[in-house]
CSV table of C-alpha atoms in Angstrom, one decimal:
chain,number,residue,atom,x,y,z
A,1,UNK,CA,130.7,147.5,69.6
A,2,UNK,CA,128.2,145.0,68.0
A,3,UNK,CA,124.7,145.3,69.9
A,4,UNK,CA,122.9,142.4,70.3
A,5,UNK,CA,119.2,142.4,70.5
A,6,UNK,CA,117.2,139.2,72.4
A,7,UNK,CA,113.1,138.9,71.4
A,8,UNK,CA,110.8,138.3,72.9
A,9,UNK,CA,112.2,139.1,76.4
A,10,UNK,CA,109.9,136.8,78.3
A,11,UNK,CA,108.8,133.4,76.4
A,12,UNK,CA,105.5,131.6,78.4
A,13,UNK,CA,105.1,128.3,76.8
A,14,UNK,CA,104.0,124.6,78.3
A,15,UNK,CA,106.4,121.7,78.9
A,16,UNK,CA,106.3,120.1,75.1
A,17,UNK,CA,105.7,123.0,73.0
A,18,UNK,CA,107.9,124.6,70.5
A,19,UNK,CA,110.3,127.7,71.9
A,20,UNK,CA,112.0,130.1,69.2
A,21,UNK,CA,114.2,132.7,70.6
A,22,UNK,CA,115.6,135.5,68.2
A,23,UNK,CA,118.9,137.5,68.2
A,24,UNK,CA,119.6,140.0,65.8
A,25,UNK,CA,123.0,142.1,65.9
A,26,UNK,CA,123.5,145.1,65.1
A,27,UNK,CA,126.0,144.3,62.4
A,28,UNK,CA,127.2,141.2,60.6
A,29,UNK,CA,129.2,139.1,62.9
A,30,UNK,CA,131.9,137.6,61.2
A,31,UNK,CA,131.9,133.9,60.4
A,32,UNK,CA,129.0,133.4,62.5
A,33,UNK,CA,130.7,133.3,66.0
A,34,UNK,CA,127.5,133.5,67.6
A,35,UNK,CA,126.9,131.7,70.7
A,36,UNK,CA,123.9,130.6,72.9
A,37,UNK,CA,123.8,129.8,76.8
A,38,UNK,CA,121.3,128.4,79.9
A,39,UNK,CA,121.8,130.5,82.3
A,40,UNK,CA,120.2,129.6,86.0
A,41,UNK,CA,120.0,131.0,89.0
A,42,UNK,CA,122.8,130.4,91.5
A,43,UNK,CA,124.7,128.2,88.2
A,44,UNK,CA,126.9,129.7,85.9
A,45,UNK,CA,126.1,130.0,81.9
A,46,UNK,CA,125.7,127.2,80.4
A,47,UNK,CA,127.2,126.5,76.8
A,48,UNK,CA,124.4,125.0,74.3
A,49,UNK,CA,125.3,126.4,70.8
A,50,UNK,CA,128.4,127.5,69.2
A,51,UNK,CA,129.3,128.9,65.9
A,52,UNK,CA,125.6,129.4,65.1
A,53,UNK,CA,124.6,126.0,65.2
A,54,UNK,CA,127.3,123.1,66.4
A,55,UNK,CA,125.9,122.3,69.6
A,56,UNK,CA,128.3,121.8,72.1
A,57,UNK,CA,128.7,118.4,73.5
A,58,UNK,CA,126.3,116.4,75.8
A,59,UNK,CA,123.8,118.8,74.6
A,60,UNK,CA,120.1,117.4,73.7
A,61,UNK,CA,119.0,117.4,70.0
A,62,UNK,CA,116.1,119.1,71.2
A,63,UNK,CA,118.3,122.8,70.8
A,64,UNK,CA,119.4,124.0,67.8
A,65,UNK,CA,121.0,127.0,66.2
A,66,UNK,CA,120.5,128.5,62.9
A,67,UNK,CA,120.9,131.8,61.1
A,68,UNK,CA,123.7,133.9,59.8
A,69,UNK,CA,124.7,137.5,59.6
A,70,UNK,CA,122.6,139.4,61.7
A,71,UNK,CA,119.9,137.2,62.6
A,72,UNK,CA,120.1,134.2,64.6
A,73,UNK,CA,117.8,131.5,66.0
A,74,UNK,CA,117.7,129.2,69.2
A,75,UNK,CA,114.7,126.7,68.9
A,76,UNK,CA,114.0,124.2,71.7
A,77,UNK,CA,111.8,121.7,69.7
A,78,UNK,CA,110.0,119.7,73.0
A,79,UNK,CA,110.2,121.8,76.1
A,80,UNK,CA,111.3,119.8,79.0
A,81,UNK,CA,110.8,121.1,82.3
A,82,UNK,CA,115.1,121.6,83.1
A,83,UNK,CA,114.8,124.1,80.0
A,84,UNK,CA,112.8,126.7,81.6
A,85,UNK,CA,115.4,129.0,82.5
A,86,UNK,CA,117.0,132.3,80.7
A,87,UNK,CA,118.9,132.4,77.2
A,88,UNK,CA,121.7,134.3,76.2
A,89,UNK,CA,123.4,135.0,73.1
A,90,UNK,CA,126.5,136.1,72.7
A,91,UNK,CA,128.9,137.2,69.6
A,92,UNK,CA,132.7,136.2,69.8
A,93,UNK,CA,134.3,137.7,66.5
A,94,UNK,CA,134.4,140.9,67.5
A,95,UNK,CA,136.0,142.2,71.2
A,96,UNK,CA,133.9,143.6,73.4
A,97,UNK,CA,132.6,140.1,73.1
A,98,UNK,CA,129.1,141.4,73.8
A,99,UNK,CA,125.9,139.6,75.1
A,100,UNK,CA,121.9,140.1,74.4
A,101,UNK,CA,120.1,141.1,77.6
A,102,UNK,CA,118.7,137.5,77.5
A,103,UNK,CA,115.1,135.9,77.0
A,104,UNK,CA,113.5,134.3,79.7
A,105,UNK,CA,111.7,131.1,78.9
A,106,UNK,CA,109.0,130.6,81.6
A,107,UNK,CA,106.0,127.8,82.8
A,108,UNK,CA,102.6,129.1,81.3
B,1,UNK,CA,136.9,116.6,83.6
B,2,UNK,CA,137.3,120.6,83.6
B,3,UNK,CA,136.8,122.1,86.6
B,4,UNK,CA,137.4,126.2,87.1
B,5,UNK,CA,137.1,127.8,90.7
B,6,UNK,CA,137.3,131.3,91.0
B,7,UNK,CA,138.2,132.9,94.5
B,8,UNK,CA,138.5,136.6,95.9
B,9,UNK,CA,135.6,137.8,96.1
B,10,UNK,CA,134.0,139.9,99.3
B,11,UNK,CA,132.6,143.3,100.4
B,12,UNK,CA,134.8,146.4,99.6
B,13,UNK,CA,134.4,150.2,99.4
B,14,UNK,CA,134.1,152.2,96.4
B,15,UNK,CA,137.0,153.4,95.5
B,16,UNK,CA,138.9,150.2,96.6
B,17,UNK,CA,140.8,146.9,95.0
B,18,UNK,CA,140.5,143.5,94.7
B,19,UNK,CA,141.8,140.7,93.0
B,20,UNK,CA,139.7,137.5,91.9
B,21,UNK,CA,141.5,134.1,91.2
B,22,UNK,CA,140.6,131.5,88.7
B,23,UNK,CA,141.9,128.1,89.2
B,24,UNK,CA,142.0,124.9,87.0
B,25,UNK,CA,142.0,121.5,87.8
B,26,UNK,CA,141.5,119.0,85.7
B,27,UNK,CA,142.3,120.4,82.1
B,28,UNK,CA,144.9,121.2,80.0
B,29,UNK,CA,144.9,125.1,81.4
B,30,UNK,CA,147.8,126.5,78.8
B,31,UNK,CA,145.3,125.4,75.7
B,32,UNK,CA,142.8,127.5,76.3
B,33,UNK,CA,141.5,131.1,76.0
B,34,UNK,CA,140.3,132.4,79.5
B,35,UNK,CA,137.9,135.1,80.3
B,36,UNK,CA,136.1,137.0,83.0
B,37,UNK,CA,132.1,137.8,82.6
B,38,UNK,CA,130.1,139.3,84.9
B,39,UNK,CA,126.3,139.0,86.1
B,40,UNK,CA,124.7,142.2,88.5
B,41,UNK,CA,122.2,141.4,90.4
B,42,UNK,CA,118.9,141.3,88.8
B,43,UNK,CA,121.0,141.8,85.4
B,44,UNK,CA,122.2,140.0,82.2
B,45,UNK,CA,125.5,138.4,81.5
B,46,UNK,CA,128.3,141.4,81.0
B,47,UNK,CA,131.6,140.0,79.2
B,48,UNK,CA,134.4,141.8,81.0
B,49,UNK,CA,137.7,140.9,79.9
B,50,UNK,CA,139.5,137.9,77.7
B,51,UNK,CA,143.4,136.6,77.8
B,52,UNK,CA,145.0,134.2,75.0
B,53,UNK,CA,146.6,131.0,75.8
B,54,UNK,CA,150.1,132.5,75.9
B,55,UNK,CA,148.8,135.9,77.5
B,56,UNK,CA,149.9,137.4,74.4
B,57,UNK,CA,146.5,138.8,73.4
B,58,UNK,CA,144.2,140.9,76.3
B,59,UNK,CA,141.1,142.4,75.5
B,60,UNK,CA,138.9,144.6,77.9
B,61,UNK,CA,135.1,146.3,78.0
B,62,UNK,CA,135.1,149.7,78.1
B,63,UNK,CA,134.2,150.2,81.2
B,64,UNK,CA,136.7,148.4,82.9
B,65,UNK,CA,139.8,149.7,80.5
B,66,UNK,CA,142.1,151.1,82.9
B,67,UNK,CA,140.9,150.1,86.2
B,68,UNK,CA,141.1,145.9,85.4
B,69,UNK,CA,144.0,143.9,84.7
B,70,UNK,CA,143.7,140.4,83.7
B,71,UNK,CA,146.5,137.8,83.8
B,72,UNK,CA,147.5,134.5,84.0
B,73,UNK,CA,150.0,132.1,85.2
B,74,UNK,CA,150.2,128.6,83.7
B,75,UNK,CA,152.5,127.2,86.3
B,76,UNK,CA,150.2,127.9,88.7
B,77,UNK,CA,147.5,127.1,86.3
B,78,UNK,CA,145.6,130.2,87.0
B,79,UNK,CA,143.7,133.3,85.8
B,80,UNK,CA,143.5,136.8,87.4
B,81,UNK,CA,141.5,140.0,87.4
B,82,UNK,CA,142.9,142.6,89.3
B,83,UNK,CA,140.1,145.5,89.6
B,84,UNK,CA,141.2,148.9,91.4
B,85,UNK,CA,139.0,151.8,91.5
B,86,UNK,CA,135.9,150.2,92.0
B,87,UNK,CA,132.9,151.2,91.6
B,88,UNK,CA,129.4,150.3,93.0
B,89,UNK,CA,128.6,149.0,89.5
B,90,UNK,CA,131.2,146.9,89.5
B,91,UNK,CA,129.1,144.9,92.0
B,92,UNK,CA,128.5,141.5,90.5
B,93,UNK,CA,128.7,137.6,90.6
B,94,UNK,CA,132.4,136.9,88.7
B,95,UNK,CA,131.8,133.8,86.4
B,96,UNK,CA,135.7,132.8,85.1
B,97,UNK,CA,135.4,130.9,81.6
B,98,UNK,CA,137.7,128.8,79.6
B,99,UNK,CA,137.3,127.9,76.0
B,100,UNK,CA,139.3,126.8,72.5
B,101,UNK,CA,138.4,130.4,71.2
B,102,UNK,CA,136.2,133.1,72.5
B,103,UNK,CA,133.6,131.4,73.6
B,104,UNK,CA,133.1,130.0,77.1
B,105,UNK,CA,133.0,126.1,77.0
B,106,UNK,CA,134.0,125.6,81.0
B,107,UNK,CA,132.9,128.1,83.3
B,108,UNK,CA,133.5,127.8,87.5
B,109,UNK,CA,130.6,128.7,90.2
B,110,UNK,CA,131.7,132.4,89.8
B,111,UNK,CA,132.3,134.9,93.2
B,112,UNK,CA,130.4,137.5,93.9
B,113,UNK,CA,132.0,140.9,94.5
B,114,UNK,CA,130.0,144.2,96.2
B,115,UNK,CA,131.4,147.6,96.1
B,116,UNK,CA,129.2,149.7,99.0
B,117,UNK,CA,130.1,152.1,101.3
């Protein structure tokens, strides 16, 4: 099973700064199926980055993905206030199709 | 548009079954890969179980192995997780997703399931 470790667990930034969330697997995931979700409370997961870095659609410019291997990268370049919320990773090459335990980006 | 509603959830007993629905409206349901993750309160997202287009392909966490069985039906344009034996960790909001591959594009309001005596 690949473990996937989220850093820092709690993010506390102003509306306009600069967020950088870190993932790091515990092995190589393969082709860089690596995932990143909004998550909410009381919504379900929302689906921002695929494959590393193709955002998925109606998604702002403001996120991107990078990385590769074992270490992977969600910036948020301008915090808006709808972004405070918790972020997820997730790997899908390798079943069980395992999450991080999630940073939570909150209002400082 | 896609639009996924899951259904089934409710209070049971350790020890006991239940069996969670997933429905689609909206979407082409036999293209896509569907799958079952699950939140505890208070807790991170837990992927729990993932079914190919043609049901040809399952895969399951290990901690449900045995005890879940998911399934679909594409004339009824619906998923399935059928849980026996549960357990009061099994106790969770159930978010149903749908996607091209493995990861969750679409994803429904999810049910929540508790499991106390």
């Amino acid at each position: 099973e690949i473990v996937l470790t989220q850093s820092p667990g709690t993010l506390s930034l102003s509306p306009g700064e600069r967020a950088t969330l870190s993932c790091r697997a515990s092995q190589s995931i393969g082709n860089n199926y690596l995932a990143w979700y909004q998550k909410k409370p009381g919504q379900p997961p929302r689906l921002l980055i695929d494959d590393a870095y193709s955002r998925a659609a109606g998604i702002p410019d403001r996120f991107s993905g990078s990385g590769s291997g074992t270490d992977f990268t969600l910036t948020i370049t301008r915090l808006e206030p709808e972004d405070f919320a918790v972020y997820y990773c997730q790997q899908c090459a390798t079943p069980p199709l395992t999450f991080g335990g999630g940073t939570k980006v909150e209002i400082k | 548009e896609v639009h996924l509603v899951e259904s089934g959830g409710g209070l049971v007993q350790p020890g006991e079954s239940l069996r969670l629905s997933c429905a689609d409206s909206g979407f082409s349901f036999s293209s896509y890969w569907m799958s079952w993750v699950r939140q505890a309160p208070g807790k991170g997202l837990e992927w729990v179980a993932i079914i190919k287009e043609d049901g040809s392909e399952i895969h399951y966490v290990a901690s449900v192995k045995g005890r879940f069985t998911i399934s679909r039906d594409s004339a009824q344009n619906s998923m399935y997780l059928q849980m026996s034996s549960l357990r009061v960790e099994d106790t969770a909001v159930y978010f149903c997703a749908a996607g091209e591959g493995w990861t969750g594009s679409y994803w429904g309001q999810g049910t929540l399931v508790t499991v106390s005596s």
